[in-house]
Coordinates of C-alpha atoms in Angstrom, one line a residue:
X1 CA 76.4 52.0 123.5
X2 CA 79.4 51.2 125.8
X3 CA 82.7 52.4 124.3
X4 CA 83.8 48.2 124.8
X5 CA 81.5 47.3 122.7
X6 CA 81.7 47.0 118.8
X7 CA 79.5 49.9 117.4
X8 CA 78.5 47.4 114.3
X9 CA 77.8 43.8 116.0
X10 CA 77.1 44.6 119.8
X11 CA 79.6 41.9 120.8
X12 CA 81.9 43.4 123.6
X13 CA 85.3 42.3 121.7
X14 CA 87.7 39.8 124.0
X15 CA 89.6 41.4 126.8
X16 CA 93.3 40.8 127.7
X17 CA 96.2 41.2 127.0
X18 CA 97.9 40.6 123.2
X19 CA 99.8 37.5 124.2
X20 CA 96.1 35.9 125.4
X21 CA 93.6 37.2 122.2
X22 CA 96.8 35.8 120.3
X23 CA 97.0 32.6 122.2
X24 CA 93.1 31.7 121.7
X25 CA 93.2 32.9 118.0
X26 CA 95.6 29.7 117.9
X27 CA 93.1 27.3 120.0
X28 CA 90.5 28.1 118.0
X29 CA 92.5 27.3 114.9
X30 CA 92.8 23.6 116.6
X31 CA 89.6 23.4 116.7
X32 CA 88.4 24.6 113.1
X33 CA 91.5 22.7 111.6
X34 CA 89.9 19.4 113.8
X35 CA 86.7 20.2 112.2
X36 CA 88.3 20.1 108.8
X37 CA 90.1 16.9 109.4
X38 CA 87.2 15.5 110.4
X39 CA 85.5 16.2 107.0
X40 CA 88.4 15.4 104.7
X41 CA 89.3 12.2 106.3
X42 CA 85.6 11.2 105.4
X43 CA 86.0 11.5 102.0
X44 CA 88.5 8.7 102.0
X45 CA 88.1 7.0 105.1
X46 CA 85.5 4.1 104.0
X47 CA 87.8 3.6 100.6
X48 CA 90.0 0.7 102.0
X49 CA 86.7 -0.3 104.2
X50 CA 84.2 -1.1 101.2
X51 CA 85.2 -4.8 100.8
X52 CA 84.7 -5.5 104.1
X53 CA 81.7 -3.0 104.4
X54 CA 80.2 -4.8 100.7
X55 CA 80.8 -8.7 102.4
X56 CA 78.8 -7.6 105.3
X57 CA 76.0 -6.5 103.9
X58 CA 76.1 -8.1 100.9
X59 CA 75.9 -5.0 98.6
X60 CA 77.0 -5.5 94.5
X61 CA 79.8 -3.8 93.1
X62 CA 77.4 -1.4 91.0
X63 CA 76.2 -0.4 94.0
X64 CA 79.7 -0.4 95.8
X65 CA 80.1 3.2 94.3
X66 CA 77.5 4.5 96.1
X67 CA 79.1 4.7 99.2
X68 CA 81.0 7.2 98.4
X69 CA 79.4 9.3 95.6
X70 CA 76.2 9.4 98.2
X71 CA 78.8 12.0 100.4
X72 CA 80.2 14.0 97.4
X73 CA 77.3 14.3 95.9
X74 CA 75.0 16.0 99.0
X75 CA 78.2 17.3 100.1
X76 CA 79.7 19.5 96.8
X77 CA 75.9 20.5 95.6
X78 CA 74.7 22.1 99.3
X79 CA 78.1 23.8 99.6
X80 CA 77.0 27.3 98.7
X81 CA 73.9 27.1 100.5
X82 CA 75.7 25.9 103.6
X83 CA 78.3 29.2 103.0
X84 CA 75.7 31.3 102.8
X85 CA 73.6 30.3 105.6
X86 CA 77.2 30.9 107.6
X87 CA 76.5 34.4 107.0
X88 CA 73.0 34.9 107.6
X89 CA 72.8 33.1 110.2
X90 CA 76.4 32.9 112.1
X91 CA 79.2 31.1 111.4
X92 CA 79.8 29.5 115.2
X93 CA 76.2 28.5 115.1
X94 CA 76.4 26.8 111.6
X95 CA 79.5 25.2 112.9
X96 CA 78.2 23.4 115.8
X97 CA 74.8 22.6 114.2
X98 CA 77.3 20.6 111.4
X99 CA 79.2 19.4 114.0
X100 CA 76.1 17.9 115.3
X101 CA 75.1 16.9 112.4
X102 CA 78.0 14.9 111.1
X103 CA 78.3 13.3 114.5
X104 CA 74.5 11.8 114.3
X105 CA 74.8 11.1 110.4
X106 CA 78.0 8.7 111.3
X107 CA 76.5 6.9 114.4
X108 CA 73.7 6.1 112.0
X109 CA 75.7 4.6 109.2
X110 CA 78.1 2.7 111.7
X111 CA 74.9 0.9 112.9
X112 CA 73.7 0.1 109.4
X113 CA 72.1 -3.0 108.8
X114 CA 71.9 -2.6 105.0
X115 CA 73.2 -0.8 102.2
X116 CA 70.2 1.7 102.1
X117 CA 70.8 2.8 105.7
X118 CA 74.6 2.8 104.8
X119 CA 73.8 5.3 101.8
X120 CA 71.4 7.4 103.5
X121 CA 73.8 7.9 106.5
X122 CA 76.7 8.9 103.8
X123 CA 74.2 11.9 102.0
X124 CA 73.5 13.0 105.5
X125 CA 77.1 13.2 106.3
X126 CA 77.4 15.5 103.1
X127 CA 74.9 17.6 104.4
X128 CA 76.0 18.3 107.6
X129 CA 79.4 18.7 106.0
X130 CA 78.2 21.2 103.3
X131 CA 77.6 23.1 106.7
X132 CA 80.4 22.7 108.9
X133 CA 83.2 23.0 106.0
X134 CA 82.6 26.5 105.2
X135 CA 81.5 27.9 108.3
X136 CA 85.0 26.2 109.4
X137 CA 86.7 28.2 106.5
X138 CA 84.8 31.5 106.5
X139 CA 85.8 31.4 110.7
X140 CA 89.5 30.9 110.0
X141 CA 89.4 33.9 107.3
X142 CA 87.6 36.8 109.9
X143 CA 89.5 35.4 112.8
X144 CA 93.2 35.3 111.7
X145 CA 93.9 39.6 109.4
X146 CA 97.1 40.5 110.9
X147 CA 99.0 39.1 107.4
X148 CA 101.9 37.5 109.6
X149 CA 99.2 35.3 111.4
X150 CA 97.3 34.6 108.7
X151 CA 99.5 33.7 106.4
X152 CA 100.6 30.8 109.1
X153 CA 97.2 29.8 109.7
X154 CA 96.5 29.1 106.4
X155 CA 100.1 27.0 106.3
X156 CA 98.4 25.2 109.3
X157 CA 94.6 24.6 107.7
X158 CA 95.8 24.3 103.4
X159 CA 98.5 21.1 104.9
X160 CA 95.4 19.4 106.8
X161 CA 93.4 20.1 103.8
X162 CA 96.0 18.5 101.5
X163 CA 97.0 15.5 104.2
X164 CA 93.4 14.8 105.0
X165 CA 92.4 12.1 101.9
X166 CA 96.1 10.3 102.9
X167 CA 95.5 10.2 106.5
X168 CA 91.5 9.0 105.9
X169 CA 93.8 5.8 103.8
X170 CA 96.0 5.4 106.9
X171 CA 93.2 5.4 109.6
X172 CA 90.7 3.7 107.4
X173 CA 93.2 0.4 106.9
X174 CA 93.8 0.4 110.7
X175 CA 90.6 0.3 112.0
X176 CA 89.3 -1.7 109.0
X177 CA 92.0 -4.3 110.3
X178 CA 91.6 -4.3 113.9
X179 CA 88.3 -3.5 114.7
X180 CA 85.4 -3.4 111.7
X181 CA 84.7 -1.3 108.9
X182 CA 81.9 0.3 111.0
X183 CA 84.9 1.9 113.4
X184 CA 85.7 4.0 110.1
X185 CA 82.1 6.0 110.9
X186 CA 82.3 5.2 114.7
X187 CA 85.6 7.4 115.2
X188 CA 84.1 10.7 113.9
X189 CA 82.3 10.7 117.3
X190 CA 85.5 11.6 118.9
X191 CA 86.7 14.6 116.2
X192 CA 82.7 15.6 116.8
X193 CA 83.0 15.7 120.5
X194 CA 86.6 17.9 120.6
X195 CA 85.2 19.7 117.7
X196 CA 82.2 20.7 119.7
X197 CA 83.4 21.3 122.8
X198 CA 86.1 23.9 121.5
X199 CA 83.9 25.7 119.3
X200 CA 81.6 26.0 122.1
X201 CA 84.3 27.3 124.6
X202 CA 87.1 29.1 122.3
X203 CA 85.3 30.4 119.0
X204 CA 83.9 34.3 119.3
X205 CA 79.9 34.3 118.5
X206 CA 80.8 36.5 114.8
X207 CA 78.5 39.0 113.5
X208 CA 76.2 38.2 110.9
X209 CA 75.9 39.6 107.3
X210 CA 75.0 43.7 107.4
X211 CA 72.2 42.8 105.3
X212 CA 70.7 39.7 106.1
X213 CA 68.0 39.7 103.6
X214 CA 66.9 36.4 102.3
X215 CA 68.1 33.2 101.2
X216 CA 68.4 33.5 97.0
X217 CA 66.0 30.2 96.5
X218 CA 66.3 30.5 92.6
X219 CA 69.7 30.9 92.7
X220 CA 70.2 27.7 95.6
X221 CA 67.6 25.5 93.5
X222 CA 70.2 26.3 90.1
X223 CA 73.4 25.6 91.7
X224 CA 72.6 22.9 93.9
X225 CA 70.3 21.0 91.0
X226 CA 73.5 22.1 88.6
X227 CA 76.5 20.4 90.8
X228 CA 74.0 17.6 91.5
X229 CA 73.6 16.9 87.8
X230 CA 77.6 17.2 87.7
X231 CA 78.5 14.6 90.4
X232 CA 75.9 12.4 89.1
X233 CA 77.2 12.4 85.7
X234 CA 80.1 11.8 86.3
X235 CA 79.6 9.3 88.7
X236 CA 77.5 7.3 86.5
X237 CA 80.3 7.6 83.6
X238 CA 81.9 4.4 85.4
X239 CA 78.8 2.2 85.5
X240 CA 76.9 3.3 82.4
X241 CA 79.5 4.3 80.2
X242 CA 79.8 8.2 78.4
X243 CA 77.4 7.6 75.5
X244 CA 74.5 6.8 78.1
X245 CA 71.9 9.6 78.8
X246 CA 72.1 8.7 82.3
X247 CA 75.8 10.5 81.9
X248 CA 75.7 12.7 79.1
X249 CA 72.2 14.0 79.9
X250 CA 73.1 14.7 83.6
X251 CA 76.2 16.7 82.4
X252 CA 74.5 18.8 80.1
X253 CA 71.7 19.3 82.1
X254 CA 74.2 20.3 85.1
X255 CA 76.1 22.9 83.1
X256 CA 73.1 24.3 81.4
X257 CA 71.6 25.0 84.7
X258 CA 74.5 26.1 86.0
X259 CA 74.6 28.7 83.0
X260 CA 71.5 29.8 84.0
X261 CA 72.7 30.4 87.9
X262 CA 75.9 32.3 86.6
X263 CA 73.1 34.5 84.6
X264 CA 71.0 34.9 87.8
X265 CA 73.6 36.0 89.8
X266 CA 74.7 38.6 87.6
X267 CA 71.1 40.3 88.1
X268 CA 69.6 39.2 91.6
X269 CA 69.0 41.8 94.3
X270 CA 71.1 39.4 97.2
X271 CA 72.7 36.5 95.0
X272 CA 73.8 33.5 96.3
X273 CA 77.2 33.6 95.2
X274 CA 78.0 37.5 94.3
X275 CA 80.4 36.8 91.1
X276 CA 82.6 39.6 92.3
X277 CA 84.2 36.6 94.7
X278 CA 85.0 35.0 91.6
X279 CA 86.1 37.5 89.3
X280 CA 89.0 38.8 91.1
X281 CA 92.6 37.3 88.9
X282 CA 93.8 36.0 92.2
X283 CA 90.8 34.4 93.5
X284 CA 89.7 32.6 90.3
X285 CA 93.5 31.4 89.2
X286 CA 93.1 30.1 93.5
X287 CA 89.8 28.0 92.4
X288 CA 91.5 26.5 89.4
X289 CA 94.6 25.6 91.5
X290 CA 92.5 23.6 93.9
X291 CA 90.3 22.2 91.8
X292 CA 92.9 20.7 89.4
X293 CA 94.9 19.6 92.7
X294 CA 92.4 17.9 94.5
X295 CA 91.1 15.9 91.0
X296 CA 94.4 14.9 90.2
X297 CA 95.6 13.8 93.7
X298 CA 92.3 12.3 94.8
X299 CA 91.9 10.2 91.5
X300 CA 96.3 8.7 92.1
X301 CA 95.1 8.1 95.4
X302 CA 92.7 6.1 94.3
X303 CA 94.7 3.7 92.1
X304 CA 97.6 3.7 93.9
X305 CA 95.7 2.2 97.2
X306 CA 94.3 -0.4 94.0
X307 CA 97.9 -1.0 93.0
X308 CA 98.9 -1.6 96.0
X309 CA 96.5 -3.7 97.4
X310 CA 95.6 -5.8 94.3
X311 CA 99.4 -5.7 92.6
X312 CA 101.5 -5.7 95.3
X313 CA 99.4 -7.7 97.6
X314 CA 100.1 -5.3 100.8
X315 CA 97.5 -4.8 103.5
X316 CA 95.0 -2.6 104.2
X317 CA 97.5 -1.3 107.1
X318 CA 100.5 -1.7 105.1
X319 CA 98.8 0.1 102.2
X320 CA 97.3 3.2 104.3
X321 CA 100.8 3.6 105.5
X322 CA 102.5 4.0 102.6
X323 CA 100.1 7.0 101.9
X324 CA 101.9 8.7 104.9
X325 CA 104.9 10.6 102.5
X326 CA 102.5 12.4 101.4
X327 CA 101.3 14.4 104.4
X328 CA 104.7 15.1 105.7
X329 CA 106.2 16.6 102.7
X330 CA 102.9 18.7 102.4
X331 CA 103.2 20.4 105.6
X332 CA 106.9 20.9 105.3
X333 CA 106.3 22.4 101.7
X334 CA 103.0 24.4 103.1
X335 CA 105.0 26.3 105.5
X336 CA 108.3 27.0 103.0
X337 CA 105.5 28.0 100.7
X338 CA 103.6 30.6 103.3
X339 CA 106.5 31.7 105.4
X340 CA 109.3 32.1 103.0
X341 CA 108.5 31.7 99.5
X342 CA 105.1 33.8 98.9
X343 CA 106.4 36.6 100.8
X344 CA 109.3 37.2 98.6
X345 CA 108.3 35.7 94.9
X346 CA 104.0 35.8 95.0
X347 CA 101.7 33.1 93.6
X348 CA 102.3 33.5 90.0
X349 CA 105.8 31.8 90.7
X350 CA 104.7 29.4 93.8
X351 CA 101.8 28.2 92.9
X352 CA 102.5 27.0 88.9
X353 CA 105.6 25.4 90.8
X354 CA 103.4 23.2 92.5
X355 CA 101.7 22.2 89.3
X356 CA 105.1 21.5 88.2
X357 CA 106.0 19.1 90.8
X358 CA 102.3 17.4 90.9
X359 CA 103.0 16.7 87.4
X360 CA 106.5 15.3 87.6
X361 CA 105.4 13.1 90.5
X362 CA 102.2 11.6 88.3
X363 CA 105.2 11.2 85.6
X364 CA 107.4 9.2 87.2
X365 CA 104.4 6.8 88.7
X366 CA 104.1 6.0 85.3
X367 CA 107.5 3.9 85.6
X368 CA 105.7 1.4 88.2
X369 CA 106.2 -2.8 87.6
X370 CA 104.6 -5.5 88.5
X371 CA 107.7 -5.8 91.1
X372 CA 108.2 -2.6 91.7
X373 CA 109.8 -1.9 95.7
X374 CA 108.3 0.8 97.9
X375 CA 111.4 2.6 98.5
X376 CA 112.6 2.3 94.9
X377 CA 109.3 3.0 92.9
X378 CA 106.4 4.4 94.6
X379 CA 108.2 6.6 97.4
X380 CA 110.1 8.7 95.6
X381 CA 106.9 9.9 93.6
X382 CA 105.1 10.1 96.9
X383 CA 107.4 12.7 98.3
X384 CA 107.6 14.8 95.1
X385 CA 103.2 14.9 95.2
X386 CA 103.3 15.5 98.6
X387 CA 106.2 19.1 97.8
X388 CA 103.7 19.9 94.8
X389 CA 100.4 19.9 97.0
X390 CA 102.0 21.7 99.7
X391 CA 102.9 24.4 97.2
X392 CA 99.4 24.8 95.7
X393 CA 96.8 24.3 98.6
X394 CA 97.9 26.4 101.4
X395 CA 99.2 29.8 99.1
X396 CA 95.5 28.7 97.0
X397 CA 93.3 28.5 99.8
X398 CA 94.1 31.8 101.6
X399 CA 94.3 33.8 98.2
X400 CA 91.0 32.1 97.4
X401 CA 89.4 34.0 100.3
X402 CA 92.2 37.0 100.8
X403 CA 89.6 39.9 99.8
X404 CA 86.9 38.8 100.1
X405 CA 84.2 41.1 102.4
X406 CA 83.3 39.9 106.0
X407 CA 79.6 39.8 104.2
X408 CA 80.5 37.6 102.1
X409 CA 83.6 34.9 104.2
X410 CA 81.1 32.0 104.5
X411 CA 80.0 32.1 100.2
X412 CA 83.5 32.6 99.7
X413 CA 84.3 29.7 102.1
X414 CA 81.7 27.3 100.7
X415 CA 83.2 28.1 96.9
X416 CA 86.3 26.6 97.8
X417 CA 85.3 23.8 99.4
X418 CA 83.0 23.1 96.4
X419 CA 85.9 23.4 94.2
X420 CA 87.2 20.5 96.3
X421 CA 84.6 18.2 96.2
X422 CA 83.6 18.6 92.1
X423 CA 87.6 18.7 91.7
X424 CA 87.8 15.2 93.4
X425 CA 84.5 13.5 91.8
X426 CA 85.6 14.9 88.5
X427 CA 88.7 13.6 88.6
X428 CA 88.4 10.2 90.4
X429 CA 85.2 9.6 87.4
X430 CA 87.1 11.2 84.3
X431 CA 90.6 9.5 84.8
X432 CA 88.6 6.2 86.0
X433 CA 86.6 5.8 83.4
X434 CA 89.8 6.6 80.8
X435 CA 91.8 4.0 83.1
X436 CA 88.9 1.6 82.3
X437 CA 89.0 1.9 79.0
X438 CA 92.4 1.6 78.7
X439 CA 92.4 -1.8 80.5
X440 CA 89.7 -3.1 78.4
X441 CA 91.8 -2.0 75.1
X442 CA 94.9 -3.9 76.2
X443 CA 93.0 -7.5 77.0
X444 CA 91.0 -7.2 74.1
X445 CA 94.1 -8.3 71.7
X446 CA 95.5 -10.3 74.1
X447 CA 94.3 -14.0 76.3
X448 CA 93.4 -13.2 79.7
X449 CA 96.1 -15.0 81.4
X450 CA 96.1 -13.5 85.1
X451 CA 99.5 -12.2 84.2
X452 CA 97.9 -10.2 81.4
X453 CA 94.9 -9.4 83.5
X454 CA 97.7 -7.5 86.1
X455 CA 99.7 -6.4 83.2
X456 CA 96.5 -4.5 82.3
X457 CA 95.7 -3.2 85.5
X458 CA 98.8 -1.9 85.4
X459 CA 98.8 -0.1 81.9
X460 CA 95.3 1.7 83.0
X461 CA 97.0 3.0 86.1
X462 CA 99.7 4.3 83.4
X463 CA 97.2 5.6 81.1
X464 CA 95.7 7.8 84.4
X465 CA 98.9 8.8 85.6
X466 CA 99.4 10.7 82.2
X467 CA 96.3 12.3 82.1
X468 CA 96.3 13.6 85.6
X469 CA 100.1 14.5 84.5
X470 CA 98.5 16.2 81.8
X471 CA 95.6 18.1 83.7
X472 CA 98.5 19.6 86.1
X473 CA 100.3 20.9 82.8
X474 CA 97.2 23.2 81.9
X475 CA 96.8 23.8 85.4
X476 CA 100.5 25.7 85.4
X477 CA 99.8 27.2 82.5
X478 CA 96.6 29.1 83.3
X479 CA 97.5 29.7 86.9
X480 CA 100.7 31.0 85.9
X481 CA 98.8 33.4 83.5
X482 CA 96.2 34.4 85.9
X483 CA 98.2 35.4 88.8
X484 CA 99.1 38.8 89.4
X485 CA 102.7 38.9 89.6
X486 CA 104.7 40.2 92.9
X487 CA 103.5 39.7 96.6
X488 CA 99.7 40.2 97.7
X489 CA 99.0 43.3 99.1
X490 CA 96.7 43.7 102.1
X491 CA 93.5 45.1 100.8
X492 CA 91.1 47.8 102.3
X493 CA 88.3 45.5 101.8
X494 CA 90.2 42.8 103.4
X495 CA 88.0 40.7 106.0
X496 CA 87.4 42.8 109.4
X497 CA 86.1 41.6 112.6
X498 CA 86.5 42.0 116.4
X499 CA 89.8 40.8 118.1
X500 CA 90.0 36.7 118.6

């Protein structure tokens, strides 16, 4: 075999200088970070939409949740499968197939002519997302190894990550506003198309696992029936209430059977999701960080965008830009965190700082009126969320995948994004349903005046802010146990691949 030609893979690596390999390591990490804004805006994009989504086809509010649990749910239970077809199969392939994918899923439900078509269109969307998010991950992790670089690419993808649930707010009030609720599907054909189209032309054809093997089906029909019992669970938790089988009976059946895949990977020949990925201090402290992150922030997002909207009166515009705090003091915290902070203090002081912010900021939203001003109440706390995710995702998300095997990027990939999507049904269903509850308790000894019926709405977001407060507490406790102390270390069975 030519000498200019990798001795494992058969791909001749790229030619030129340092300055250019460097240069398209950057353009590709445009276009996976696209890919990934593409896929996070989605799972908040149609939030400010559904009213005028529900009025034109004439859908009921028990169905209403639908819309959305239709995309988490295919989306967070075909994660791992989607990971590890990354590997078997190639990452740049399983990109552009989800790509694809997502593209077709969202022309579909923007021409919906009824709430079935609407919902199918959302699953399919999960699906093609369960394929495009951790190809997208798994692609960032073998293409960016020098530390330096990768450390400032995962800045770069953990900020879009974090920013991506505000933005979908910000983009789904404009274009619910000026154009139609469809226009919130509609505009993923033009991420799709850039997304494409720079996969196709900047992104290295990767090798493929060593051993490609087959596809664990026991272990994919556990997990994937596990998180789908999970999601469901909890998403019927609103409607039907805890002590329904619906909910109770979906949960246990979910972590029984995911039990029984934890069991199964400990003993299959080529598991699904090899527990060594998990088991690393680092790596598992990473996965509780993002998943008590995303379930905290996504479930404030949620009734802040109410509060807003219901309490304040503001409009879908005026309440999607209010949301925009957030991503700017999570990209200016994401690269202090990366570039100066991890380097010289490590995870086990960065990261539970984080938590300590998240939970200051859920705190002080507690202290929201009726009246309460933007700049006065909800900014401040806004800023302080946006400083605390900036500090957890991007240092989480790169440890979360640090040393992990080239084998093994896409599984590893998939987990986190997993961890997103059960972190954010989890917590937009517990802390609802507790918000609920809590509304229901204060009208019940009291007359239903519409000042007591706001008064009320108000006290449940209370009662959600302190739990998610709460939930961020534990989450600084155990991550700041977990974590090794003192800086990473590059590993010897850190990812490896030909030059970008």
């Amino acid at each position: 075999m030519s000498s200019s030609t990798d001795a494992r893979t058969g791909i001749p690596p790229e030619s030129g200088p340092p300055s250019q390999q460097s240069s398209r390591r950057w353009w590709a990490l445009s276009v996976i970070g696209l890919a990934q804004l593409m896929i996070m805006l989605d799972a908040t994009i149609v939030n400010i939409a559904l009213p005028s989504a529900q009025a034109d086809l004439g859908f009921s509010d028990n169905n209403r949740q639908w819309i959305v649990t239709a995309y988490a749910l295919t989306f967070g239970s075909l994660l791992l499968i989607g990971g590890r077809i990354a590997d078997l199969f190639g990452r740049k392939e399983t990109f552009l197939a989800g790509v694809i994918g997502f593209a077709g899923a969202s022309v579909l439900g923007g021409a919906a002519g009824n709430f079935e078509l609407l919902v199918l269109a959302r699953a399919l969307q999960g699906v093609s997302g369960a394929l495009l998010a951790p190809a997208a991950l798994s692609l960032l992790t073998t293409i960016f190894t020098d530390v330096k670089e990768r450390g400032r690419a995962f800045a770069i993808f953990g900020a879009i990550a974090g920013a991506g649930g505000a933005l979908g707010n910000l983009l789904g009030g404009v274009l619910t506003e000026y154009l139609t609720w469809r226009w919130t599907l509609y505009i993923n054909l033009a991420f799709a198309a850039a997304a494409f189209l720079g996969g196709l032309l900047l992104i290295e054809r990767q090798p493929k696992a060593a051993e490609r093997g087959k596809l664990d089906v026991p272990g994919a029909v556990l997990v994937t029936l596990g998180l789908f019992g999970l999601v469901y669970g909890f998403s019927n938790a609103e409607s039907h209430g805890w002590g329904s089988p619906a909910t109770w009976g979906l949960l246990v059946a979910g972590v029984v059977l995911l039990a029984a895949f934890v069991r199964w990977q400990s003993a299959a020949p080529r598991p699904l999701l090899p527990l060594r990925i998990l088991l690393d201090r680092d790596r598992g402290a990473s996965q509780i960080a993002i998943l008590v992150a995303t379930g905290g922030m996504y479930a404030v997002a949620l009734f802040l965008a109410y509060y807003m909207q219901q309490t304040l009166q503001y409009s879908p515009v005026e309440a999607g830009l209010a949301f925009l705090p957030i991503p700017v003091s999570l990209v200016l915290a994401s690269g202090l965190a990366v570039g100066v902070l991890m380097p010289r203090v490590g995870p086990k002081i960065v990261i539970p700082l984080g938590m300590a912010l998240l939970a200051s900021g859920m705190v002080w939203f507690t202290r929201l009126e009726l009246d309460s001003t933007y700049t006065g109440g909800i900014l401040p706390p806004l800023l302080v969320l946006g400083l605390g995710l900036g500090l957890v995702y991007a240092p989480a998300i790169d440890l979360a995948t640090y040393r992990v095997h080239e084998d093994d990027a896409g599984v590893a990939s998939a987990a986190v994004n997993t961890t997103q999507q059960i972190g954010g049904s989890l917590g937009i269903a517990v802390l609802n349903t507790l918000a609920a509850s809590a509304a229901g308790s204060y009208l019940s000894s009291r007359q239903p005046t519409p000042q007591v019926i706001a008064e009320a709405g108000l006290h449940s977001y209370s009662t959600a802010y302190w739990w998610a407060a709460g939930l961020c507490a534990v989450g600084l406790v155990v991550t700041f146990l977990l974590y090794r102390p003192g800086v990473p270390q590059k590993s010897p069975d850190a990812v490896k691949t030909v030059a970008m």
